[in-house]
mmCIF file of C-alpha atoms in Angstrom:
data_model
loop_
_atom_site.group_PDB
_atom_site.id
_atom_site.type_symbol
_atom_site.label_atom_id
_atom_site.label_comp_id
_atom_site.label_asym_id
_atom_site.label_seq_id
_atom_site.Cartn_x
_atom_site.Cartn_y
_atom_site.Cartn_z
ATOM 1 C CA UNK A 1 38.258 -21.820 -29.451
ATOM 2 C CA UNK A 2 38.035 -20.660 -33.021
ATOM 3 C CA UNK A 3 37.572 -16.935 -34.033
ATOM 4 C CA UNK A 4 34.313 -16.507 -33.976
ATOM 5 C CA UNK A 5 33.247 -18.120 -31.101
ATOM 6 C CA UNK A 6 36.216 -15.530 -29.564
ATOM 7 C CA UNK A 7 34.217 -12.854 -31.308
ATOM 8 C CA UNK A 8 30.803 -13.843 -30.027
ATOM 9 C CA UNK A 9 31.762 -14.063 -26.391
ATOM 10 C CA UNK A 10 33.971 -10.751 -26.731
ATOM 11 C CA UNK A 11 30.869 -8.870 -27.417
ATOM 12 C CA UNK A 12 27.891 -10.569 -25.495
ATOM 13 C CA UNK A 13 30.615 -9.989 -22.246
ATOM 14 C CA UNK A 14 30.235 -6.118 -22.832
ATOM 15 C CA UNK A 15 27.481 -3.178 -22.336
ATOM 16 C CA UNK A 16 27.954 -2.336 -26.157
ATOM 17 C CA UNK A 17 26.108 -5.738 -27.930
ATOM 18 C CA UNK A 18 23.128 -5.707 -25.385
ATOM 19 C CA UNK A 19 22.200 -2.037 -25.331
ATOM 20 C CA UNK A 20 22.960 -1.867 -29.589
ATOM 21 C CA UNK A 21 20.695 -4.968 -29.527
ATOM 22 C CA UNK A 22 17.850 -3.911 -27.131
ATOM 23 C CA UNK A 23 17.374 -1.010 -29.199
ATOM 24 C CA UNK A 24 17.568 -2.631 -32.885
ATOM 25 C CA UNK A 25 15.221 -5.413 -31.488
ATOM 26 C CA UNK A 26 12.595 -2.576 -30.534
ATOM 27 C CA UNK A 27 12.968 -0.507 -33.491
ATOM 28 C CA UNK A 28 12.428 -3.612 -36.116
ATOM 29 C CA UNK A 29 9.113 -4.505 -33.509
ATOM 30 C CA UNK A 30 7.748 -1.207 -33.659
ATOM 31 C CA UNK A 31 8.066 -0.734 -36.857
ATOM 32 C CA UNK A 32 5.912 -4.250 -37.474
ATOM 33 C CA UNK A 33 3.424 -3.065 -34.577
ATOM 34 C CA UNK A 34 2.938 0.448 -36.984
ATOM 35 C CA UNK A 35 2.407 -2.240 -39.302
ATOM 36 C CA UNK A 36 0.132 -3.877 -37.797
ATOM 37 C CA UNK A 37 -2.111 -0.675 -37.576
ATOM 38 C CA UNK A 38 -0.890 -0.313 -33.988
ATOM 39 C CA UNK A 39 -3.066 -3.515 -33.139
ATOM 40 C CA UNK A 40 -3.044 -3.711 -29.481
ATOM 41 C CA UNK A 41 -1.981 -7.327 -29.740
ATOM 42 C CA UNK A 42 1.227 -6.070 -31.552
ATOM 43 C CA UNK A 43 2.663 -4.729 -28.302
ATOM 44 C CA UNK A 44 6.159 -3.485 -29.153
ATOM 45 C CA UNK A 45 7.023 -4.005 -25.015
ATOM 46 C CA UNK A 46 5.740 -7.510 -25.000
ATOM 47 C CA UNK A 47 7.470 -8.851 -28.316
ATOM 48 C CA UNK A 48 10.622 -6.907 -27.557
ATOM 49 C CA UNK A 49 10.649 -8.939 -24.317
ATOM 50 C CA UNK A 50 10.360 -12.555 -25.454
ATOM 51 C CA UNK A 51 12.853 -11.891 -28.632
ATOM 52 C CA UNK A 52 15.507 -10.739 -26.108
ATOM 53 C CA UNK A 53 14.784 -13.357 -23.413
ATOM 54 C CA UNK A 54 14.592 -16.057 -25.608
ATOM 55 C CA UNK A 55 18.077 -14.708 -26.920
ATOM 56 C CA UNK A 56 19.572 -14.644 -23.294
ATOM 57 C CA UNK A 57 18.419 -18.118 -22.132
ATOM 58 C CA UNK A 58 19.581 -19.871 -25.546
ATOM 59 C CA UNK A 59 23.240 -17.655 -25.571
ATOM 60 C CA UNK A 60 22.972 -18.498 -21.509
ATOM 61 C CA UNK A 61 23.950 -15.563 -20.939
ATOM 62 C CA UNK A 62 23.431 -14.038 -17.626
ATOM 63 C CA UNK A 63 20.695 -11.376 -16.801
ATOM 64 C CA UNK A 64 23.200 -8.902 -14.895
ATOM 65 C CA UNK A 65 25.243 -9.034 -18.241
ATOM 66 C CA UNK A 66 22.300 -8.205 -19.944
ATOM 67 C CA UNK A 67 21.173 -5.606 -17.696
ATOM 68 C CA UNK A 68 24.752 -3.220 -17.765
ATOM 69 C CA UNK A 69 24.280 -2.573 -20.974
ATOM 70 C CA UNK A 70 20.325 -1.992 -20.935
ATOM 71 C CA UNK A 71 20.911 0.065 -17.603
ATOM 72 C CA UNK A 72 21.557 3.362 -20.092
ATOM 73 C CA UNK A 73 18.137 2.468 -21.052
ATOM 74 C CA UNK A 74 16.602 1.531 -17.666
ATOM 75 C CA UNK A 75 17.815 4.807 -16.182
ATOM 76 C CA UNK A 76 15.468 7.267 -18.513
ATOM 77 C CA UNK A 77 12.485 5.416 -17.084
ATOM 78 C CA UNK A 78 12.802 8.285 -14.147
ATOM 79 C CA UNK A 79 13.266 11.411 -16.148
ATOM 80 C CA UNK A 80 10.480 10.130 -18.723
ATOM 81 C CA UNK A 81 8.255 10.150 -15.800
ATOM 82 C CA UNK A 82 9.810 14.171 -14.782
ATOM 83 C CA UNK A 83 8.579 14.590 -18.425
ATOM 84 C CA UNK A 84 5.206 13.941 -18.497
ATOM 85 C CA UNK A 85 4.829 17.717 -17.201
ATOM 86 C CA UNK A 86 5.261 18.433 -20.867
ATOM 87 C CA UNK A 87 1.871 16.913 -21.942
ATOM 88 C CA UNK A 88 0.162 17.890 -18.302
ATOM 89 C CA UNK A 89 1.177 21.367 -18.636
ATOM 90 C CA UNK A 90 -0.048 21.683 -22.415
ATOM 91 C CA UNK A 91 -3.424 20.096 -21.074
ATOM 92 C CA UNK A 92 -3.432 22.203 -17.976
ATOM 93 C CA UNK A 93 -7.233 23.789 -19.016
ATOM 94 C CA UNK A 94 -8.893 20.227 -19.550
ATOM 95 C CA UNK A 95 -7.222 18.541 -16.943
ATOM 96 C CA UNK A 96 -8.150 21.213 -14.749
ATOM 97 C CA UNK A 97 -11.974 20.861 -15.596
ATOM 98 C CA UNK A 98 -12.081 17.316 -14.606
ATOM 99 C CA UNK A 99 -10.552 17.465 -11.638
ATOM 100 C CA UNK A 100 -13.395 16.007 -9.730
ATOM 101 C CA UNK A 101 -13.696 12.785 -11.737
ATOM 102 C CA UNK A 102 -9.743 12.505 -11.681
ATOM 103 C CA UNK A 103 -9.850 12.865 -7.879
ATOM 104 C CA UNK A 104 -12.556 10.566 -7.140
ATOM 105 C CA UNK A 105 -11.284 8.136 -9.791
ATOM 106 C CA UNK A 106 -7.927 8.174 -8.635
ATOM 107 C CA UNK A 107 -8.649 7.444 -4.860
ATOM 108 C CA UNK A 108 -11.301 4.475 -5.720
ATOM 109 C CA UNK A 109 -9.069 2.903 -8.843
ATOM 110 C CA UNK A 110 -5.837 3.049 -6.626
ATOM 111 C CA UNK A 111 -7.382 1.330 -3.525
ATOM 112 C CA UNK A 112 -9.502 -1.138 -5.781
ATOM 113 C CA UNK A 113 -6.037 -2.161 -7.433
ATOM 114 C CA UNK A 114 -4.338 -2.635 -4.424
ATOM 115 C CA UNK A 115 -7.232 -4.463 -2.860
ATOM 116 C CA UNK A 116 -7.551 -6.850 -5.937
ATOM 117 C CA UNK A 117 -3.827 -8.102 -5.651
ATOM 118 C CA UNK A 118 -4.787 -9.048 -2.125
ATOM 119 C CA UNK A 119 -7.946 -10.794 -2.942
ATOM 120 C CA UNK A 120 -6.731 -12.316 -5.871
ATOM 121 C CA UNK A 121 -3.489 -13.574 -3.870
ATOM 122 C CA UNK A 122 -5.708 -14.861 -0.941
ATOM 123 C CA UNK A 123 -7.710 -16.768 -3.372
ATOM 124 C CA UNK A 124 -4.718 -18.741 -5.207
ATOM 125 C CA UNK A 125 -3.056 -18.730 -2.162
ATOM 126 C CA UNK A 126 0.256 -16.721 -3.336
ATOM 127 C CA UNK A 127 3.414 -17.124 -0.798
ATOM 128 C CA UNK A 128 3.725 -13.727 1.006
ATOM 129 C CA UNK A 129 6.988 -12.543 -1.379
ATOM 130 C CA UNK A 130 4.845 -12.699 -4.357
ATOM 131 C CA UNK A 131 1.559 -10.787 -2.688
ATOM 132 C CA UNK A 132 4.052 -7.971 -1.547
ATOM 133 C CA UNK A 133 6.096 -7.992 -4.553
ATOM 134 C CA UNK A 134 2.813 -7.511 -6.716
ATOM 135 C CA UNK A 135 0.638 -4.710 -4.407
ATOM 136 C CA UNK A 136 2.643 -1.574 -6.698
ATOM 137 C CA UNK A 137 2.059 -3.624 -9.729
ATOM 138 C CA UNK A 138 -0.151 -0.812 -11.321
ATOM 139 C CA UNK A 139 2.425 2.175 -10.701
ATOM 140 C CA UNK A 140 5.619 2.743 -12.927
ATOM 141 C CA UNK A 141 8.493 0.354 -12.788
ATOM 142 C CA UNK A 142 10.967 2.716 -11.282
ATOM 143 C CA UNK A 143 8.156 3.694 -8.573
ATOM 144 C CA UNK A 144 6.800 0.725 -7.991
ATOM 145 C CA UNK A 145 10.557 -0.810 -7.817
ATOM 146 C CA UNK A 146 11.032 1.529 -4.709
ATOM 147 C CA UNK A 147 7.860 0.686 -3.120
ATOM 148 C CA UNK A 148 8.691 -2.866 -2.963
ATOM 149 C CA UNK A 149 12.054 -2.771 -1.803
ATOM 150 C CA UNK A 150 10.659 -0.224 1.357
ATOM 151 C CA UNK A 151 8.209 -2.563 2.095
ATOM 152 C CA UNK A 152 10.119 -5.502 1.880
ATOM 153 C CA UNK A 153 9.274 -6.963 -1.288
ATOM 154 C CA UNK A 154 11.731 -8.371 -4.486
ATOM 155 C CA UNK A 155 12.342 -5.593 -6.653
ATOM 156 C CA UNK A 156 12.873 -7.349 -9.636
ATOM 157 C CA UNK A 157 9.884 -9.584 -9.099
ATOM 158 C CA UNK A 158 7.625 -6.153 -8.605
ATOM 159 C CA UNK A 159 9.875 -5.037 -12.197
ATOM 160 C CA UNK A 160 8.626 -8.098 -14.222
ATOM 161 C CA UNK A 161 5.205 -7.795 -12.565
ATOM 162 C CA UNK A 162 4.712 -4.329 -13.377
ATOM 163 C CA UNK A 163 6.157 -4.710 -16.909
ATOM 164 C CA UNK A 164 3.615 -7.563 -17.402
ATOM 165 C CA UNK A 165 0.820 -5.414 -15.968
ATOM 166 C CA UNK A 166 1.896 -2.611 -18.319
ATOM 167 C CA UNK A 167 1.731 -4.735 -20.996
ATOM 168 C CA UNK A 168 -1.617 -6.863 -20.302
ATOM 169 C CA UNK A 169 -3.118 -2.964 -19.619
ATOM 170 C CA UNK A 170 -2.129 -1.820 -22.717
ATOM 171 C CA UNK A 171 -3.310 -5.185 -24.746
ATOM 172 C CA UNK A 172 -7.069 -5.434 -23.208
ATOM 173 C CA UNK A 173 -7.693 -1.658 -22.562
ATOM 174 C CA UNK A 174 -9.539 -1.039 -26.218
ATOM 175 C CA UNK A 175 -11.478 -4.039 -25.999
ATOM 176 C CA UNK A 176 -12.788 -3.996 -22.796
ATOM 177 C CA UNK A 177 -13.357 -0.501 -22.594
ATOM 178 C CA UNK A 178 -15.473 -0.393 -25.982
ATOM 179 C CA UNK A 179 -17.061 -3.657 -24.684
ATOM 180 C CA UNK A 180 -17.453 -1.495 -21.232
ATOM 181 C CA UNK A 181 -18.845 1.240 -23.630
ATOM 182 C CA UNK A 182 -16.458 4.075 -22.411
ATOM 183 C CA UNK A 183 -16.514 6.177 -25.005
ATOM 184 C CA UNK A 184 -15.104 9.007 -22.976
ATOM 185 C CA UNK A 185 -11.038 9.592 -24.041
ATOM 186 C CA UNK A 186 -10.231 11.030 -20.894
ATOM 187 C CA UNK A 187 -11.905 8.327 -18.927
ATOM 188 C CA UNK A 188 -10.323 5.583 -21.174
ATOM 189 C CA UNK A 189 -7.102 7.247 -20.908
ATOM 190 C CA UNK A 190 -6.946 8.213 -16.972
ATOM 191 C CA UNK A 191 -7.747 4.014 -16.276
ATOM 192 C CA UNK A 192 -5.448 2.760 -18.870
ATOM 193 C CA UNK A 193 -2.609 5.369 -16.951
ATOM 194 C CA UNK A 194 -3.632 4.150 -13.805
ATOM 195 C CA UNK A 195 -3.853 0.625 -14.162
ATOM 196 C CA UNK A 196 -1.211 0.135 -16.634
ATOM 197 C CA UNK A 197 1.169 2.566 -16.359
ATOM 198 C CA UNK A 198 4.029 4.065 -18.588
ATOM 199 C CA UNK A 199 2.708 0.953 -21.038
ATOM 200 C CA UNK A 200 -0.507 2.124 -20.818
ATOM 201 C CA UNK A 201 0.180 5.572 -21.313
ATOM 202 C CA UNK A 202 2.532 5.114 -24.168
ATOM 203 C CA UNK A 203 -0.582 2.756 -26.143
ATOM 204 C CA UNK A 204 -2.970 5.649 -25.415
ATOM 205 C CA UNK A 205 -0.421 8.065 -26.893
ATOM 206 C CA UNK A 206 -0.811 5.696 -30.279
ATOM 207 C CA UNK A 207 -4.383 6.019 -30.190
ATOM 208 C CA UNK A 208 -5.510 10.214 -29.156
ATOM 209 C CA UNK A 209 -3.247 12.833 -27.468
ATOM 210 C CA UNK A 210 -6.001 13.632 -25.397
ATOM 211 C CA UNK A 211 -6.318 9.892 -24.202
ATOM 212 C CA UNK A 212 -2.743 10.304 -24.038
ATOM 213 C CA UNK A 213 -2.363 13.238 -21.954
ATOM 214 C CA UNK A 214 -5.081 11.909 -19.220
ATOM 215 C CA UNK A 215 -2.935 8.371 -18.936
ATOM 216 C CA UNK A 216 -0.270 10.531 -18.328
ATOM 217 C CA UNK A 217 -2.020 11.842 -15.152
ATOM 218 C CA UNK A 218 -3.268 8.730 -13.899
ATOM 219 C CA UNK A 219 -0.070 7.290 -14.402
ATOM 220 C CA UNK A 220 1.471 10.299 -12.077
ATOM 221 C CA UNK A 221 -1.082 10.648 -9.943
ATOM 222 C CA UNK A 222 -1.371 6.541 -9.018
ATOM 223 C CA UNK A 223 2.222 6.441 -9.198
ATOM 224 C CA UNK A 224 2.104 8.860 -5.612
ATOM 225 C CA UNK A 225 -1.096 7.489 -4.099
ATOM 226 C CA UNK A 226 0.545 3.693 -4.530
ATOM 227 C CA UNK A 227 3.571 4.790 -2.577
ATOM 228 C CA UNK A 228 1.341 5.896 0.124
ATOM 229 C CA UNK A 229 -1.745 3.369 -0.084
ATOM 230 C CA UNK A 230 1.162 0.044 -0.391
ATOM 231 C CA UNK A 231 2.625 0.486 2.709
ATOM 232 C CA UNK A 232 -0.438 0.409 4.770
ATOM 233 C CA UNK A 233 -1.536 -2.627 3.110
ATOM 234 C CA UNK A 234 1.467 -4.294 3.730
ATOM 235 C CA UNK A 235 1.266 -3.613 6.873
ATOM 236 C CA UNK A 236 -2.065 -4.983 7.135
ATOM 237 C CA UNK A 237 -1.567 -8.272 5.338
ATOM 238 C CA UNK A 238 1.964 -8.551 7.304
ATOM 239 C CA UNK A 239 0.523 -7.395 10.567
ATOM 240 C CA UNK B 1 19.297 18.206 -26.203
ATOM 241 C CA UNK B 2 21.340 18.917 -23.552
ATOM 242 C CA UNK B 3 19.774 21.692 -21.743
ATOM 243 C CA UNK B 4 16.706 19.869 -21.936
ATOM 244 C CA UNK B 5 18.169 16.603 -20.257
ATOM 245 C CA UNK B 6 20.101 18.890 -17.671
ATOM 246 C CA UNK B 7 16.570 20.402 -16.227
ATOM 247 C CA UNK B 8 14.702 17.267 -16.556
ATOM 248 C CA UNK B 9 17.564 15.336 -14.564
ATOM 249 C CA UNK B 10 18.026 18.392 -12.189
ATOM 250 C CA UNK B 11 14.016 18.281 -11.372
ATOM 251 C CA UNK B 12 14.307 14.899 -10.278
ATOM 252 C CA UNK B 13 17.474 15.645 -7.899
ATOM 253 C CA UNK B 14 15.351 18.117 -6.418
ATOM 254 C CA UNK B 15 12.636 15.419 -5.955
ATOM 255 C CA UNK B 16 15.376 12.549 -4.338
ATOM 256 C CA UNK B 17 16.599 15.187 -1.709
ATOM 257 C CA UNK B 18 13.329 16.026 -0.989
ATOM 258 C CA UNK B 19 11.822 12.824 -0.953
ATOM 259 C CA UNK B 20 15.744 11.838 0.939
ATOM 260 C CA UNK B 21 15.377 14.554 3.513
ATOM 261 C CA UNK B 22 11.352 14.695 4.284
ATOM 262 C CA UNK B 23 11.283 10.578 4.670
ATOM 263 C CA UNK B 24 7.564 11.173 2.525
ATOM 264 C CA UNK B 25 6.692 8.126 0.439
ATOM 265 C CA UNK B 26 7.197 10.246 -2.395
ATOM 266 C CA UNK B 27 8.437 9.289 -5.471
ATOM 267 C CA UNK B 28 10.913 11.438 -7.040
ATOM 268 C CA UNK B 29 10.451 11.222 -10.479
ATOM 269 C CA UNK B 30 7.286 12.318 -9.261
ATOM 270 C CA UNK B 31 8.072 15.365 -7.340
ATOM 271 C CA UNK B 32 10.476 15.945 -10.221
ATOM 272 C CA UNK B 33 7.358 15.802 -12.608
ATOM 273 C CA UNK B 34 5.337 18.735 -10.349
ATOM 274 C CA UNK B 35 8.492 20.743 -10.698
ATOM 275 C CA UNK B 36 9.050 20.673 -14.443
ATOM 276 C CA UNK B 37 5.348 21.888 -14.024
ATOM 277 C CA UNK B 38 5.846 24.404 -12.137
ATOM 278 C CA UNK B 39 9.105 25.431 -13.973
ATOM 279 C CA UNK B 40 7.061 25.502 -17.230
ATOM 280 C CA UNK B 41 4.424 27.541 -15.588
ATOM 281 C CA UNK B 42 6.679 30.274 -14.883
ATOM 282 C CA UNK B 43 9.007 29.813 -18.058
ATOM 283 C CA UNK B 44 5.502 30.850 -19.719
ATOM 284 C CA UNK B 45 5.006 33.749 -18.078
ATOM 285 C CA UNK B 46 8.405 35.332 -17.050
ATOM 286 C CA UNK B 47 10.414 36.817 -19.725
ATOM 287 C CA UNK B 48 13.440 37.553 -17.633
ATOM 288 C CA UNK B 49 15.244 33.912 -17.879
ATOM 289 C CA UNK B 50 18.210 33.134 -19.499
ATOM 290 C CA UNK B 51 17.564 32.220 -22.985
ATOM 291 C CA UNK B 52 18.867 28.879 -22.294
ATOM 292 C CA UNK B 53 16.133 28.569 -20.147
ATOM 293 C CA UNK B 54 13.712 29.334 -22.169
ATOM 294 C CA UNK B 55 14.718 27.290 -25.590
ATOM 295 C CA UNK B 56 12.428 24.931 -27.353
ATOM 296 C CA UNK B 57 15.008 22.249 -26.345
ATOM 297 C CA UNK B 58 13.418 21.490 -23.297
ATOM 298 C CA UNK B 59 9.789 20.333 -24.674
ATOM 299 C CA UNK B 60 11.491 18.703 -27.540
ATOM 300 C CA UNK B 61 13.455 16.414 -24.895
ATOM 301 C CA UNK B 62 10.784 16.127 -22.851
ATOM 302 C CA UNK B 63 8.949 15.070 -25.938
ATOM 303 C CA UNK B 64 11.070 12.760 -27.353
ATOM 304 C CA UNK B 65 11.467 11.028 -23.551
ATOM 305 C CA UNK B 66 7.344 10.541 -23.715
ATOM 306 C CA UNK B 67 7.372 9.353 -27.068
ATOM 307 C CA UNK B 68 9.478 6.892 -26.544
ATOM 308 C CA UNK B 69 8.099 5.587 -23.139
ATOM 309 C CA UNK B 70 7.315 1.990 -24.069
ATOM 310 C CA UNK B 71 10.896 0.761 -24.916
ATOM 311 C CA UNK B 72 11.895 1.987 -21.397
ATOM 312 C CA UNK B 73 10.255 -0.643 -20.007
ATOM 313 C CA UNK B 74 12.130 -3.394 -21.784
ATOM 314 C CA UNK B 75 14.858 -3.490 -19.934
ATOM 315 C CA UNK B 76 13.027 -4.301 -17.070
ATOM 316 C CA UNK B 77 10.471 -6.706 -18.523
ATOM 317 C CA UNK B 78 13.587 -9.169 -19.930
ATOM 318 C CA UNK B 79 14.519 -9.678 -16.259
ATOM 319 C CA UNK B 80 11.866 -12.202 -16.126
ATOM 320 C CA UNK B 81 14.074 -14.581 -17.010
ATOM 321 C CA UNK B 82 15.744 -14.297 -13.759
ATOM 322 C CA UNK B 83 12.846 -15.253 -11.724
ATOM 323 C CA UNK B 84 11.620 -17.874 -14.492
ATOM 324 C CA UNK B 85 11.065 -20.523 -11.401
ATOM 325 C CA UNK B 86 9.139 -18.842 -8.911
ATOM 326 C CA UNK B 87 6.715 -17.418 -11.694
ATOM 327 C CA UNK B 88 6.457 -21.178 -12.821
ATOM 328 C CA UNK B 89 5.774 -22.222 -9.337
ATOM 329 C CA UNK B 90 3.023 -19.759 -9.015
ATOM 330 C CA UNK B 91 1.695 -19.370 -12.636
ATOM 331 C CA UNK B 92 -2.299 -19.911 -12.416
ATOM 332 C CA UNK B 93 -1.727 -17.049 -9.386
ATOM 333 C CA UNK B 94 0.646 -14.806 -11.036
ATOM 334 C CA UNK B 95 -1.697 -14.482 -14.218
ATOM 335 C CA UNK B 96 -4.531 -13.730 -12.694
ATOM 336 C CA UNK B 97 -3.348 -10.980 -10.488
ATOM 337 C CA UNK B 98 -1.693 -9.752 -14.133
ATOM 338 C CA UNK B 99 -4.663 -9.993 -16.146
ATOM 339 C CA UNK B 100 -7.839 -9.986 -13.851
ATOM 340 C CA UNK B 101 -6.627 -7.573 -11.715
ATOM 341 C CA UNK B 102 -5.672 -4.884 -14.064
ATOM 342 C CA UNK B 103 -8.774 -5.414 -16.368
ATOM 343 C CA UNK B 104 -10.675 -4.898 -12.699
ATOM 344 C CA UNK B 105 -8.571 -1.819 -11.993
ATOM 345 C CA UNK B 106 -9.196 -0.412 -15.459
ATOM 346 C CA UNK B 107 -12.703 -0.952 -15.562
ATOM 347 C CA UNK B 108 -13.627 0.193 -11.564
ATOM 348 C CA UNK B 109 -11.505 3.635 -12.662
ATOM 349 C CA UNK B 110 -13.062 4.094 -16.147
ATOM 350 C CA UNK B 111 -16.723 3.503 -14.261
ATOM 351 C CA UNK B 112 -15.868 5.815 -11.366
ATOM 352 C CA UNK B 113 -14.556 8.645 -13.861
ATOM 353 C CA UNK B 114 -17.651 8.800 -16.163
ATOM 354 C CA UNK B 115 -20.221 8.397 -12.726
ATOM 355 C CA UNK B 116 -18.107 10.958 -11.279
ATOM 356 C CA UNK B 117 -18.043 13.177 -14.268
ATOM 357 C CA UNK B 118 -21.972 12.947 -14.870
ATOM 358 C CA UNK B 119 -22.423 14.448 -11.748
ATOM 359 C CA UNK B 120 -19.994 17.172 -12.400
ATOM 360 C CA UNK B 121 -20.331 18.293 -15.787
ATOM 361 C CA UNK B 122 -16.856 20.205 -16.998
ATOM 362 C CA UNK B 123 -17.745 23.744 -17.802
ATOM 363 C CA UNK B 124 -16.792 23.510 -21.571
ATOM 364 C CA UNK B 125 -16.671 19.830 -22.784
ATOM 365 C CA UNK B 126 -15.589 18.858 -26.565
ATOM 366 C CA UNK B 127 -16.681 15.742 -26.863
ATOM 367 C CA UNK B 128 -15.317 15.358 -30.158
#
């Protein structure tokens, strides 16, 4: 083995190269999506994610190696949640006003997720893991990671899931919401939150801080009604 | 920086024993998010705590956590390539619980929210 090659393997065997790398990979493809005028095709989670598994399958490196050095990123998924009371609380007055469309939103968009997934895995005939696996898809990866495991699902298979949902939320919300003719920012922003997450919520940050603010409530606010609305379907589909 | 990460990590503590100890299917970055509200409501209005308590520090990490949501999520999203086989298997099903479902989902809440909000007018809108 030549020096190099004792370099490379050195540093792709350690937390250092992996976390140094997730972060310049995301920097270099947010700066192109800001670029790209924020274009909802130019999805900074969705390019990051192919650049980084493309390198990983072609170094063959394993996804656990990956993983302890991305953990130190992984772990702020929770308290980045906790911190969403920032933009609630600054919103308090508006959010307060529409309570009743956030409540009655909430309750039908939650259970018409959840009952989608099981339609939509009935009709391609999904084995049961998947189904499971995919009926938290719409709530926040660290959420919807516990969810699955408590209800017997594969919590990496609900991660990738989720991170896809996130991402296909946050690509198709502007179009199909103009084409919808939503014009309303804090009904654009409380379905992209709900449906699509910490993804979704971070794309309607790019866009209006008020569209911003109300994904940040559906996001929270789907994120508790999934962990209560899951199990029971589970248990319905299982049972 | 560090008073701000030390509250935000200590209200979601507070949300794991509780969700621990009450066996609710609560999650606790979630309880952890209604007590950062509720610590911010009475920050607001209380003069008497510390002055650590009451720095900008903690809305500027709480900002910069927000901001910076998306890239969270990559971490997670790469482990696809773990699992590249039974998303193969399954790839006509997987995508269309990805994509149909969550453009149903999106749509059924946007619908329900403006209905909803027709019918109950907020006292002061701006529109804008």
């Amino acid at each position: 083995m030549n020096a190099s090659e004792g370099l490379w393997s050195h540093l792709t065997g350690g937390a250092l190269f992996w976390l140094t790398l997730t972060l310049v990979v995301y920097t270099i493809v947010d700066r192109l999506s800001l670029l790209a005028r924020r274009n909802p095709l130019a999805n900074p989670v969705l390019h990051s994610v192919w650049v980084i598994g493309t390198i990983l399958v072609v170094s063959g490196t394993p996804y656990e190696t990956y993983f302890d050095g991305a953990y130190f990123i992984h772990f702020l998924l929770g308290p980045a949640t906790v911190a969403l009371a920032l933009p609630l609380y600054e919103n308090r007055r508006v959010v307060l006003r529409s309570l009743v469309p956030i409540v009655a939103a909430l309750a039908v968009g939650s259970a018409a997720t959840i009952g989608s997934v099981i339609v939509c895995a009935a009709i391609f005939d999904l084995p049961a893991m998947i189904t499971i696996s995919s009926l938290p898809k719409s709530a926040t990866s660290g959420v919807a990671m516990g969810i699955s495991q408590s209800v017997g699902g594969d919590a990496s298979l609900t991660a990738i899931i989720v991170v896809a949902t996130g991402i296909a939320g946050a690509v198709m919300a502007t179009p199909l919401l103009n084409f919808l003719r939503i014009t309303d920012r804090r009904a654009r922003g409380f379905a992209l939150g709900l449906a699509a997450h910490g993804v979704g919520t971070a794309r309607a940050f790019q866009v209006h801080p008020l569209t911003g603010t109300f994904a940040g409530v559906g996001m929270s606010l789907n994120g508790l009604l999934t962990a209560v609305l899951v199990p029971l379907a589970a248990s319905l589909i299982g049972g | 920086m560090v008073v701000g990460l030390a509250v935000v990590l200590l209200c979601q503590l507070v949300g794991e024993i509780f969700a621990y100890t009450t066996h609710l299917p609560v999650p606790a970055p979630v309880v952890g998010l209604v007590l950062l509200f509720g610590f911010f409501l009475v920050r607001d209005r209380w003069e008497w705590l510390p002055f650590s308590l009451r720095s900008e520090e903690i809305d500027k990490t709480c900002e910069t956590l927000v901001q910076q949501m998306a890239l969270l999520f990559v971490p997670a999203g790469v482990g696809i390539v773990q699992r590249l086989g039974i998303l193969e298997a399954n790839v006509v099903g997987v995508l269309a619980i990805i994509v149909v479902t969550t453009a149903f989902s999106i749509a059924v809440t946007a619908y329900t929210f403006r209905l909803v909000s027709r019918w109950f007018p907020a006292p002061t809108e701006s529109e804008e």
